[in-house]
CSV table of C-alpha atoms and ligand atoms in Angstrom, one decimal:
chain,number,residue,atom,x,y,z
A,13,UNK,CA,72.8,168.3,-58.2
A,14,UNK,CA,69.2,167.9,-58.7
A,15,UNK,CA,68.0,164.3,-57.2
A,16,UNK,CA,65.6,162.2,-58.6
A,17,UNK,CA,62.4,161.7,-57.1
A,18,UNK,CA,62.9,165.1,-54.9
A,19,UNK,CA,60.1,167.7,-55.0
A,20,UNK,CA,61.3,171.3,-56.0
A,21,UNK,CA,59.6,174.4,-56.8
A,22,UNK,CA,60.2,176.2,-59.6
A,23,UNK,CA,58.8,178.9,-62.5
A,24,UNK,CA,58.0,177.7,-66.1
A,25,UNK,CA,59.7,180.3,-68.2
A,26,UNK,CA,59.9,178.8,-72.0
A,27,UNK,CA,59.1,175.9,-74.1
A,28,UNK,CA,61.4,173.3,-75.7
A,29,UNK,CA,60.9,172.2,-79.3
A,30,UNK,CA,58.9,169.4,-78.5
A,31,UNK,CA,56.3,171.8,-76.8
A,32,UNK,CA,57.3,170.9,-73.2
A,33,UNK,CA,57.7,173.6,-70.6
A,34,UNK,CA,61.1,174.4,-69.4
A,35,UNK,CA,61.9,175.9,-65.7
A,36,UNK,CA,65.2,176.2,-64.0
A,37,UNK,CA,66.3,174.6,-60.5
A,38,UNK,CA,69.7,175.5,-59.5
A,39,UNK,CA,71.0,176.4,-62.7
A,40,UNK,CA,69.7,173.1,-64.2
A,41,UNK,CA,66.9,173.5,-67.1
A,42,UNK,CA,64.0,170.7,-66.2
A,43,UNK,CA,61.7,169.6,-69.0
A,44,UNK,CA,58.2,169.4,-67.8
A,45,UNK,CA,55.2,168.2,-70.3
A,46,UNK,CA,52.1,170.0,-69.8
A,47,UNK,CA,53.6,173.3,-68.3
A,48,UNK,CA,52.8,176.6,-69.4
A,49,UNK,CA,55.1,179.4,-69.4
A,50,UNK,CA,54.5,181.8,-66.6
A,51,UNK,CA,53.3,179.1,-64.1
A,52,UNK,CA,54.9,178.5,-60.8
A,53,UNK,CA,54.9,174.7,-59.9
A,54,UNK,CA,56.0,172.1,-57.6
A,55,UNK,CA,57.6,169.4,-59.7
A,56,UNK,CA,59.0,165.9,-59.2
A,57,UNK,CA,62.3,165.2,-60.8
A,58,UNK,CA,62.1,161.9,-62.7
A,59,UNK,CA,65.4,161.8,-64.9
A,60,UNK,CA,68.7,163.6,-64.2
A,61,UNK,CA,71.1,164.2,-67.2
A,62,UNK,CA,74.2,165.7,-67.3
A,63,UNK,CA,73.0,169.3,-68.3
A,64,UNK,CA,69.3,169.1,-68.2
A,65,UNK,CA,66.7,166.8,-66.2
A,66,UNK,CA,63.0,166.0,-66.7
A,67,UNK,CA,60.2,165.8,-64.3
A,68,UNK,CA,56.5,166.1,-63.8
A,69,UNK,CA,54.2,169.0,-62.4
A,70,UNK,CA,53.0,167.7,-59.0
A,71,UNK,CA,51.2,170.8,-58.0
A,72,UNK,CA,50.4,174.0,-60.1
A,73,UNK,CA,50.9,176.9,-57.7
A,74,UNK,CA,50.3,179.8,-59.8
A,75,UNK,CA,48.2,178.8,-62.7
A,76,UNK,CA,48.4,180.4,-66.1
A,77,UNK,CA,45.6,182.3,-67.4
A,78,UNK,CA,46.1,180.2,-70.9
A,79,UNK,CA,45.3,176.8,-69.2
A,80,UNK,CA,42.3,175.3,-70.1
A,81,UNK,CA,40.6,172.0,-69.5
A,82,UNK,CA,41.5,169.4,-72.1
A,83,UNK,CA,38.7,168.8,-74.8
A,84,UNK,CA,40.5,165.2,-75.6
A,85,UNK,CA,40.0,162.8,-72.8
A,86,UNK,CA,43.3,161.1,-73.8
A,87,UNK,CA,45.5,164.1,-74.6
A,88,UNK,CA,47.7,163.5,-71.5
A,89,UNK,CA,48.5,159.8,-72.8
A,90,UNK,CA,48.4,160.2,-76.3
A,91,UNK,CA,51.8,161.3,-78.1
A,92,UNK,CA,49.8,162.8,-80.9
A,93,UNK,CA,49.1,166.2,-79.5
A,94,UNK,CA,51.0,168.6,-77.1
A,95,UNK,CA,48.8,171.5,-76.5
A,96,UNK,CA,45.5,170.6,-75.3
A,97,UNK,CA,46.1,172.0,-71.9
A,98,UNK,CA,46.6,175.5,-73.2
A,99,UNK,CA,44.4,178.0,-75.1
A,100,UNK,CA,45.3,178.5,-78.8
A,101,UNK,CA,46.6,182.1,-78.2
A,102,UNK,CA,49.4,180.6,-76.1
A,103,UNK,CA,50.0,178.1,-78.6
A,104,UNK,CA,50.7,180.5,-81.6
A,105,UNK,CA,52.6,183.0,-79.5
A,106,UNK,CA,55.0,180.0,-78.4
A,107,UNK,CA,55.5,178.8,-81.9
A,108,UNK,CA,55.9,182.4,-83.2
A,109,UNK,CA,58.6,183.0,-80.8
A,110,UNK,CA,60.0,179.4,-81.5
A,111,UNK,CA,60.6,180.8,-85.1
A,112,UNK,CA,62.0,184.1,-84.0
A,113,UNK,CA,64.5,182.7,-81.4
A,114,UNK,CA,66.0,179.8,-84.1
A,115,UNK,CA,66.6,182.8,-86.5
A,116,UNK,CA,67.9,185.0,-83.9
A,117,UNK,CA,70.0,182.5,-82.0
A,118,UNK,CA,71.2,180.3,-84.8
A,119,UNK,CA,71.2,182.6,-88.0
A,120,UNK,CA,72.5,185.7,-86.2
A,121,UNK,CA,69.3,187.5,-86.9
A,122,UNK,CA,67.8,190.5,-84.7
A,123,UNK,CA,64.2,190.1,-85.5
A,124,UNK,CA,61.8,191.9,-83.1
A,125,UNK,CA,58.8,189.7,-84.0
A,126,UNK,CA,57.8,187.0,-86.3
A,127,UNK,CA,54.3,186.9,-87.3
A,128,UNK,CA,52.2,183.6,-87.5
A,129,UNK,CA,49.4,182.8,-89.9
A,130,UNK,CA,47.2,181.4,-87.4
A,131,UNK,CA,44.7,178.6,-87.9
A,132,UNK,CA,40.8,179.5,-87.8
A,133,UNK,CA,40.0,176.1,-86.6
A,134,UNK,CA,42.0,173.4,-84.5
A,135,UNK,CA,39.5,170.5,-84.9
A,136,UNK,CA,39.3,168.0,-88.0
A,137,UNK,CA,41.9,169.5,-89.8
A,138,UNK,CA,44.4,166.3,-90.5
A,139,UNK,CA,43.6,165.0,-93.6
A,140,UNK,CA,46.1,161.7,-93.0
A,141,UNK,CA,46.1,159.6,-90.0
A,142,UNK,CA,48.3,156.5,-89.3
A,143,UNK,CA,46.7,154.4,-86.5
A,144,UNK,CA,49.2,151.9,-85.2
A,145,UNK,CA,47.1,148.5,-84.3
A,146,UNK,CA,47.8,146.4,-81.1
A,147,UNK,CA,45.9,143.7,-79.4
A,148,UNK,CA,45.2,142.8,-75.7
A,149,UNK,CA,43.3,140.0,-74.3
A,150,UNK,CA,42.2,138.6,-77.7
A,151,UNK,CA,40.8,142.2,-78.8
A,152,UNK,CA,42.3,144.1,-81.5
A,153,UNK,CA,42.3,147.9,-81.5
A,154,UNK,CA,43.8,151.2,-83.1
A,155,UNK,CA,45.0,154.3,-81.7
A,156,UNK,CA,48.4,156.4,-81.5
A,157,UNK,CA,51.5,155.6,-79.8
A,158,UNK,CA,52.0,157.3,-76.3
A,159,UNK,CA,54.9,159.6,-76.4
A,160,UNK,CA,58.0,157.9,-76.3
A,161,UNK,CA,56.8,154.3,-76.5
A,162,UNK,CA,55.3,152.0,-78.7
A,163,UNK,CA,52.2,151.7,-76.3
A,164,UNK,CA,49.0,152.3,-78.6
A,165,UNK,CA,46.6,154.5,-76.7
A,166,UNK,CA,42.9,154.1,-78.0
A,167,UNK,CA,41.0,157.1,-78.8
A,168,UNK,CA,37.3,156.6,-80.0
A,169,UNK,CA,37.5,160.2,-81.6
A,170,UNK,CA,40.3,162.0,-82.5
A,171,UNK,CA,39.8,165.6,-82.3
A,172,UNK,CA,42.1,166.7,-85.1
A,173,UNK,CA,40.8,164.4,-87.9
A,174,UNK,CA,37.8,164.3,-89.7
A,175,UNK,CA,34.9,162.1,-88.4
A,176,UNK,CA,35.1,160.0,-91.8
A,177,UNK,CA,38.9,159.1,-90.8
A,178,UNK,CA,37.9,157.7,-87.3
A,179,UNK,CA,35.0,155.8,-89.0
A,180,UNK,CA,37.3,154.2,-91.3
A,181,UNK,CA,39.4,152.9,-88.4
A,182,UNK,CA,36.5,151.5,-86.7
A,183,UNK,CA,35.4,149.7,-89.8
A,184,UNK,CA,38.9,148.2,-90.1
A,185,UNK,CA,38.9,147.0,-86.4
A,186,UNK,CA,35.4,145.7,-86.8
A,187,UNK,CA,36.8,143.5,-89.7
A,188,UNK,CA,39.8,142.4,-87.8
A,189,UNK,CA,37.8,141.5,-84.7
A,190,UNK,CA,35.1,139.9,-86.5
A,191,UNK,CA,37.5,137.6,-88.8
A,192,UNK,CA,40.1,137.4,-86.1
A,193,UNK,CA,42.8,139.0,-88.4
A,194,UNK,CA,46.3,139.1,-86.5
A,195,UNK,CA,47.6,141.9,-85.3
A,196,UNK,CA,51.5,142.5,-85.6
A,197,UNK,CA,53.8,142.1,-82.7
A,198,UNK,CA,57.1,144.1,-82.7
A,199,UNK,CA,58.7,141.8,-80.2
A,200,UNK,CA,58.2,138.5,-82.0
A,201,UNK,CA,57.7,140.3,-85.6
A,202,UNK,CA,54.8,138.2,-86.2
A,203,UNK,CA,51.2,138.9,-86.7
A,204,UNK,CA,49.7,140.7,-90.0
A,205,UNK,CA,48.1,144.1,-89.7
A,206,UNK,CA,50.8,147.0,-88.5
A,207,UNK,CA,49.1,150.4,-89.3
A,208,UNK,CA,45.8,151.7,-90.9
A,209,UNK,CA,46.9,154.9,-93.1
A,210,UNK,CA,43.7,156.9,-94.1
A,211,UNK,CA,44.0,159.9,-96.3
A,212,UNK,CA,41.0,162.0,-97.1
A,213,UNK,CA,40.8,164.8,-99.5
A,214,UNK,CA,39.4,167.8,-97.7
A,215,UNK,CA,37.9,169.1,-101.0
A,216,UNK,CA,37.1,166.1,-102.9
A,217,UNK,CA,36.0,164.1,-99.7
A,218,UNK,CA,37.9,160.8,-101.5
A,219,UNK,CA,39.3,158.5,-99.2
A,220,UNK,CA,42.4,156.2,-99.3
A,221,UNK,CA,42.5,153.4,-97.1
A,222,UNK,CA,46.0,152.0,-96.9
A,223,UNK,CA,46.8,148.8,-94.6
A,224,UNK,CA,50.2,148.2,-93.7
A,225,UNK,CA,50.8,144.6,-93.4
A,226,UNK,CA,53.5,142.3,-92.6
A,227,UNK,CA,52.6,139.9,-95.4
A,228,UNK,CA,51.1,140.3,-99.0
A,229,UNK,CA,47.4,139.0,-98.4
A,230,UNK,CA,44.8,140.2,-96.6
A,231,UNK,CA,42.1,137.6,-95.5
A,232,UNK,CA,38.4,138.2,-96.2
A,233,UNK,CA,39.4,141.5,-98.1
A,234,UNK,CA,35.7,141.5,-99.6
A,235,UNK,CA,34.2,141.7,-96.2
A,236,UNK,CA,36.4,144.7,-95.3
A,237,UNK,CA,35.6,146.4,-98.8
A,238,UNK,CA,31.8,146.0,-98.1
A,239,UNK,CA,32.3,147.6,-94.8
A,240,UNK,CA,34.5,150.4,-96.0
A,241,UNK,CA,31.8,151.1,-99.0
A,242,UNK,CA,29.1,152.3,-96.2
A,243,UNK,CA,31.5,155.2,-95.4
A,244,UNK,CA,30.9,158.0,-97.5
A,245,UNK,CA,33.9,159.2,-99.7
A,246,UNK,CA,35.5,155.7,-99.6
A,247,UNK,CA,37.7,155.3,-102.9
A,248,UNK,CA,40.2,153.0,-102.8
A,249,UNK,CA,42.0,150.2,-100.7
A,250,UNK,CA,45.6,149.6,-100.8
A,251,UNK,CA,47.9,147.0,-99.0
A,252,UNK,CA,51.3,148.4,-98.1
A,253,UNK,CA,53.8,145.6,-97.8
A,254,UNK,CA,56.2,146.2,-94.9
A,255,UNK,CA,57.7,142.6,-93.7
A,256,UNK,CA,60.6,144.7,-92.2
A,257,UNK,CA,61.5,145.1,-88.6
A,258,UNK,CA,62.0,148.5,-87.4
A,259,UNK,CA,59.8,152.0,-87.1
A,260,UNK,CA,59.6,152.8,-90.8
A,261,UNK,CA,55.6,152.7,-91.1
A,262,UNK,CA,55.1,152.0,-95.0
A,263,UNK,CA,56.7,149.4,-97.1
A,264,UNK,CA,57.9,149.8,-100.5
A,265,UNK,CA,55.2,147.4,-102.4
A,266,UNK,CA,51.8,148.8,-102.5
A,267,UNK,CA,48.8,146.4,-103.8
A,268,UNK,CA,45.7,147.9,-105.0
A,269,UNK,CA,42.9,145.7,-103.8
A,270,UNK,CA,40.0,147.9,-104.7
A,271,UNK,CA,39.4,151.3,-106.6
A,272,UNK,CA,42.4,153.2,-108.6
A,273,UNK,CA,45.1,153.0,-105.8
A,274,UNK,CA,45.0,156.6,-105.5
A,275,UNK,CA,42.9,159.6,-104.6
A,276,UNK,CA,42.5,163.3,-106.0
A,277,UNK,CA,42.0,166.6,-104.1
A,278,UNK,CA,42.1,170.1,-105.4
A,279,UNK,CA,44.7,172.7,-104.0
A,280,UNK,CA,45.2,176.4,-104.8
A,281,UNK,CA,42.5,175.7,-107.6
A,282,UNK,CA,44.3,172.8,-109.1
A,283,UNK,CA,43.6,169.0,-109.0
A,284,UNK,CA,46.2,166.3,-107.5
A,285,UNK,CA,46.5,162.7,-107.8
A,286,UNK,CA,48.0,161.4,-104.5
A,287,UNK,CA,49.5,158.1,-104.3
A,288,UNK,CA,49.9,156.7,-101.0
A,289,UNK,CA,53.6,157.1,-100.9
A,290,UNK,CA,53.4,160.6,-102.1
A,291,UNK,CA,53.7,163.6,-99.4
A,292,UNK,CA,50.9,166.1,-99.3
A,293,UNK,CA,50.4,168.7,-96.4
A,294,UNK,CA,48.2,167.3,-93.9
A,295,UNK,CA,46.3,170.9,-93.0
A,296,UNK,CA,44.5,171.6,-96.3
A,297,UNK,CA,43.3,174.9,-95.6
A,298,UNK,CA,46.6,176.2,-93.9
A,299,UNK,CA,48.8,174.7,-96.7
A,300,UNK,CA,46.9,177.0,-99.1
A,301,UNK,CA,47.5,180.0,-97.3
A,302,UNK,CA,51.1,179.0,-96.6
A,303,UNK,CA,51.5,178.4,-100.6
A,304,UNK,CA,49.6,181.7,-101.3
A,305,UNK,CA,52.0,183.6,-99.0
A,306,UNK,CA,55.1,181.8,-100.4
A,307,UNK,CA,53.9,182.9,-104.0
A,308,UNK,CA,53.4,186.3,-103.0
A,309,UNK,CA,56.6,186.5,-101.7
A,310,UNK,CA,58.5,185.0,-104.7
A,311,UNK,CA,57.4,187.6,-106.7
A,312,UNK,CA,57.5,185.7,-110.0
A,313,UNK,CA,57.1,187.1,-113.4
A,314,UNK,CA,56.4,185.6,-116.7
A,315,UNK,CA,60.1,186.0,-117.7
A,316,UNK,CA,61.0,183.6,-114.9
A,317,UNK,CA,62.2,180.2,-114.7
A,318,UNK,CA,61.4,178.8,-111.3
A,319,UNK,CA,63.4,175.7,-109.7
A,320,UNK,CA,61.0,174.1,-106.8
A,321,UNK,CA,63.3,171.4,-104.9
A,322,UNK,CA,61.5,168.8,-102.9
A,323,UNK,CA,58.5,169.3,-104.8
A,324,UNK,CA,56.3,166.3,-103.7
A,325,UNK,CA,53.5,165.9,-106.2
A,326,UNK,CA,54.0,169.3,-107.7
A,327,UNK,CA,51.8,171.4,-105.6
A,328,UNK,CA,53.9,174.4,-105.1
A,329,UNK,CA,55.6,173.9,-108.7
A,330,UNK,CA,52.2,173.8,-110.5
A,331,UNK,CA,50.6,176.5,-108.4
A,332,UNK,CA,53.4,178.8,-109.7
A,333,UNK,CA,53.5,177.7,-113.1
A,334,UNK,CA,50.6,180.0,-114.5
A,335,UNK,CA,52.8,182.9,-113.3
A,336,UNK,CA,56.1,181.9,-114.5
A,337,UNK,CA,57.8,181.2,-117.9
A,338,UNK,CA,58.8,177.7,-116.9
A,339,UNK,CA,58.9,175.7,-113.6
A,340,UNK,CA,61.2,172.7,-112.8
A,341,UNK,CA,60.5,170.2,-109.6
A,342,UNK,CA,62.7,168.1,-108.1
A,343,UNK,CA,61.6,165.3,-105.7
A,344,UNK,CA,63.3,161.9,-104.5
A,345,UNK,CA,60.1,159.5,-104.3
A,346,UNK,CA,59.4,158.2,-107.7
A,347,UNK,CA,55.8,157.9,-107.3
A,348,UNK,CA,55.5,161.4,-106.1
A,349,UNK,CA,57.4,162.4,-109.5
A,350,UNK,CA,55.0,160.4,-111.2
A,351,UNK,CA,52.1,161.9,-109.5
A,352,UNK,CA,53.6,165.4,-110.2
A,353,UNK,CA,53.9,164.7,-113.9
A,354,UNK,CA,50.2,163.4,-114.1
A,355,UNK,CA,49.1,166.4,-112.0
A,356,UNK,CA,50.8,168.7,-114.7
A,357,UNK,CA,48.9,166.8,-117.3
A,358,UNK,CA,45.6,166.8,-115.4
A,359,UNK,CA,45.7,170.6,-115.2
A,360,UNK,CA,46.6,171.3,-118.7
A,361,UNK,CA,50.0,172.5,-117.6
A,362,UNK,CA,52.7,172.4,-120.2
A,363,UNK,CA,55.6,174.6,-118.9
A,364,UNK,CA,56.5,172.1,-116.0
A,365,UNK,CA,59.3,169.6,-116.0
A,366,UNK,CA,60.1,167.3,-113.0
A,367,UNK,CA,63.0,165.2,-112.1
A,368,UNK,CA,63.4,162.5,-109.9
A,369,UNK,CA,66.3,162.3,-107.6
A,370,UNK,CA,68.2,163.9,-104.8
A,371,UNK,CA,67.7,167.7,-104.4
A,372,UNK,CA,71.2,168.6,-103.9
A,373,UNK,CA,72.4,166.3,-106.6
A,374,UNK,CA,69.9,167.4,-109.4
A,375,UNK,CA,70.2,170.9,-108.5
A,376,UNK,CA,74.1,170.7,-109.1
A,377,UNK,CA,73.6,168.8,-112.3
A,378,UNK,CA,70.9,171.3,-113.6
A,379,UNK,CA,73.7,173.9,-112.6
A,380,UNK,CA,76.2,172.2,-114.5
A,381,UNK,CA,73.9,172.2,-117.6
A,382,UNK,CA,73.6,175.8,-117.2
A,383,UNK,CA,70.2,176.3,-115.5
A,384,UNK,CA,69.9,179.5,-113.8
A,385,UNK,CA,66.5,180.0,-112.2
A,386,UNK,CA,65.3,183.5,-111.4
A,387,UNK,CA,63.5,182.3,-108.4
A,388,UNK,CA,64.0,178.8,-106.2
A,389,UNK,CA,61.7,177.5,-103.7
A,390,UNK,CA,62.8,174.7,-101.1
A,391,UNK,CA,60.6,172.8,-98.9
A,392,UNK,CA,63.0,170.2,-97.6
A,393,UNK,CA,62.1,167.6,-94.7
A,394,UNK,CA,63.1,168.0,-91.2
A,395,UNK,CA,66.9,167.8,-91.8
A,396,UNK,CA,66.9,170.8,-93.9
A,397,UNK,CA,69.1,171.5,-97.2
A,398,UNK,CA,72.0,169.4,-97.9
A,399,UNK,CA,75.5,170.8,-98.6
A,400,UNK,CA,74.8,170.1,-102.2
A,401,UNK,CA,71.7,171.8,-102.5
A,402,UNK,CA,73.4,175.1,-100.7
A,403,UNK,CA,76.2,175.0,-102.8
A,404,UNK,CA,74.0,174.5,-106.4
A,405,UNK,CA,71.5,177.4,-105.0
A,406,UNK,CA,74.6,179.6,-104.3
A,407,UNK,CA,76.0,179.0,-108.0
A,408,UNK,CA,72.6,179.3,-109.5
A,409,UNK,CA,72.3,182.9,-107.9
A,410,UNK,CA,68.6,183.4,-108.3
A,411,UNK,CA,67.1,186.5,-107.5
A,412,UNK,CA,65.0,185.2,-104.7
A,413,UNK,CA,65.1,182.0,-102.5
A,414,UNK,CA,61.8,181.1,-100.8
A,415,UNK,CA,62.6,178.5,-98.3
A,416,UNK,CA,59.3,176.6,-96.5
A,417,UNK,CA,60.6,174.8,-93.6
A,418,UNK,CA,59.0,172.3,-91.1
A,419,UNK,CA,61.8,172.8,-88.6
A,420,UNK,CA,63.0,176.3,-87.6
A,421,UNK,CA,66.4,174.9,-86.1
A,422,UNK,CA,67.4,173.6,-89.7
A,423,UNK,CA,65.8,176.4,-91.5
A,424,UNK,CA,68.0,179.0,-89.0
A,425,UNK,CA,71.2,176.5,-89.6
A,426,UNK,CA,70.4,177.0,-93.4
A,427,UNK,CA,70.0,180.5,-93.0
A,428,UNK,CA,73.2,181.0,-91.6
A,429,UNK,CA,74.9,178.8,-94.5
A,430,UNK,CA,73.3,181.1,-97.0
A,431,UNK,CA,74.3,184.1,-95.5
A,432,UNK,CA,78.0,183.0,-95.6
A,433,UNK,CA,77.2,182.5,-99.6
A,434,UNK,CA,76.2,186.2,-99.6
A,435,UNK,CA,72.2,185.7,-99.2
A,436,UNK,CA,70.3,188.1,-96.9
A,437,UNK,CA,67.3,187.2,-95.0
A,438,UNK,CA,64.4,189.5,-96.3
A,439,UNK,CA,61.3,188.1,-94.5
A,440,UNK,CA,60.4,185.4,-92.4
A,441,UNK,CA,57.0,184.2,-91.2
A,442,UNK,CA,55.4,181.3,-89.1
A,443,UNK,CA,52.6,179.2,-90.0
A,444,UNK,CA,50.5,177.0,-88.0
A,445,UNK,CA,50.0,173.8,-90.0
A,446,UNK,CA,49.6,171.6,-86.9
A,447,UNK,CA,47.4,173.1,-84.4
A,448,UNK,CA,47.5,171.5,-80.9
A,449,UNK,CA,50.8,169.9,-81.9
A,450,UNK,CA,54.2,171.3,-81.5
A,451,UNK,CA,55.4,171.2,-85.0
A,452,UNK,CA,55.6,174.8,-86.8
A,453,UNK,CA,56.1,175.2,-90.4
A,454,UNK,CA,57.9,178.9,-91.6
A,455,UNK,CA,58.8,180.4,-94.6
A,456,UNK,CA,61.8,182.6,-95.1
A,457,UNK,CA,62.7,184.8,-98.2
A,458,UNK,CA,66.4,185.2,-98.9
A,459,UNK,CA,68.1,187.5,-101.7
A,460,UNK,CA,71.6,188.5,-102.6
B,5,SAH,N1,56.6,170.8,-101.7
B,5,SAH,C1,55.9,169.6,-101.4
B,5,SAH,C2,56.4,168.3,-100.5
B,5,SAH,C3,57.2,169.1,-99.4
B,5,SAH,S1,57.7,167.8,-98.2
B,5,SAH,C4,54.5,169.9,-100.6
B,5,SAH,O1,54.3,171.2,-100.3
B,5,SAH,O2,53.5,169.3,-100.9
B,5,SAH,C5,59.3,167.4,-98.5
B,5,SAH,C6,59.4,166.8,-100.0
B,5,SAH,O3,60.8,166.3,-100.2
B,5,SAH,C7,58.9,165.1,-99.7
B,5,SAH,O4,58.1,165.0,-100.9
B,5,SAH,C8,60.1,164.2,-99.9
B,5,SAH,O5,59.8,163.0,-100.5
B,5,SAH,C9,61.0,164.8,-100.6
B,5,SAH,N2,62.6,164.5,-100.2
B,5,SAH,C10,63.0,164.4,-99.0
B,5,SAH,N3,64.1,164.0,-99.3
B,5,SAH,C11,64.7,164.4,-100.8
B,5,SAH,C12,66.1,164.5,-101.4
B,5,SAH,N4,67.1,164.3,-100.9
B,5,SAH,N5,65.7,165.0,-102.5
B,5,SAH,C13,64.7,165.2,-103.0
B,5,SAH,N6,63.3,165.3,-102.3
B,5,SAH,C14,63.4,164.8,-101.0
């Protein structure tokens, strides 16, 4: 049994899904942040669970050639990124291994290698930021949560965000401090400003600023707008009303204070309207590569009907429309569906139809109406496909299923379930949409 606060020596052999190193001491797995596979370390045990423990490195005895000096000064504290202590080659290796490991272990595959679409640049790629706001000794500040806590770590310049986004944060905080706008306090559920949410179109440069507030009004809003107008690309200011306790960032009501309430961006040659509530991939360059890879592998012809489940604002649906006979998108967030319909119109696309609802239920309903898509694409949130979705897909019997996933573990679980329904995995590929962070995206192509 490992002892808390004791020091042990161990070899780091692997990584967790969250990007921590894994070492084994006396047969017990020990999770170590900031560790790199291949390193021999002295570690201090901090927590002992039933089948695992966690600890911290106290000394690196054998250093990995992949270890680098952290470019971000707050990387060790900030819960935003996970990998500034290693080079990008090791990061992409471990991500590809993770996708492969999940498919082999959980879906009974026997893949030797899963290729990864690596990002050409790890800097400034995120088109969206949600900064929590805090205050100390009468001064308000914004940053990102420390891993596993709600302590806000201040960061002057986040390496994975474009400069304009940080400038918006600075302008908002400047205004907050000058006009003594109150900052939300979770413990007492008082105070106004909770989060600063910024989305910037990578191609258009248009910026949406959305302040999440515990209330419905912003004092001296015109003074804030004046500051924001000095930032190139600023397009719209929106309030998101969130008066609830809990961790959900956005509220359900949005109040536009300035501009149209949404921004536009271009993706895969199409223009998209993006409301604050709508999902939009955060890494524009890599998202385009991911969608192009998905489209190539979908092998769509003009005779095909394509069903795109979890379609968001219709990015994939509309990108496939010109190659297909007909495309149908399904999405649960009403604002995103409105965006998707508007986006079809904006791009002059007439063979697209969108439904608002749960993907599984809507797919079963479409199946019941006799809809038989030739190709189905799915891009679910981390929890993966529902039982309904799997059943509907199976009954619709598409020629091909293209599964885009942001969690290889649920992807592998669903591949296993689809295999029980007679599908076979044809190819799998990882894509790095989140450089320096532990999340990894992947595409799996299945057919019967
Ligand atoms: N394909 C889109 C969106 C992918 S993100 C793109 O690449 O931009 C996943 C989407 O699934 C989000 O838009 C989310 O709102 C939606 N979603 C989540 N749960 C859902 C459900 N049960 N049914 C339908 N859509 C859902």
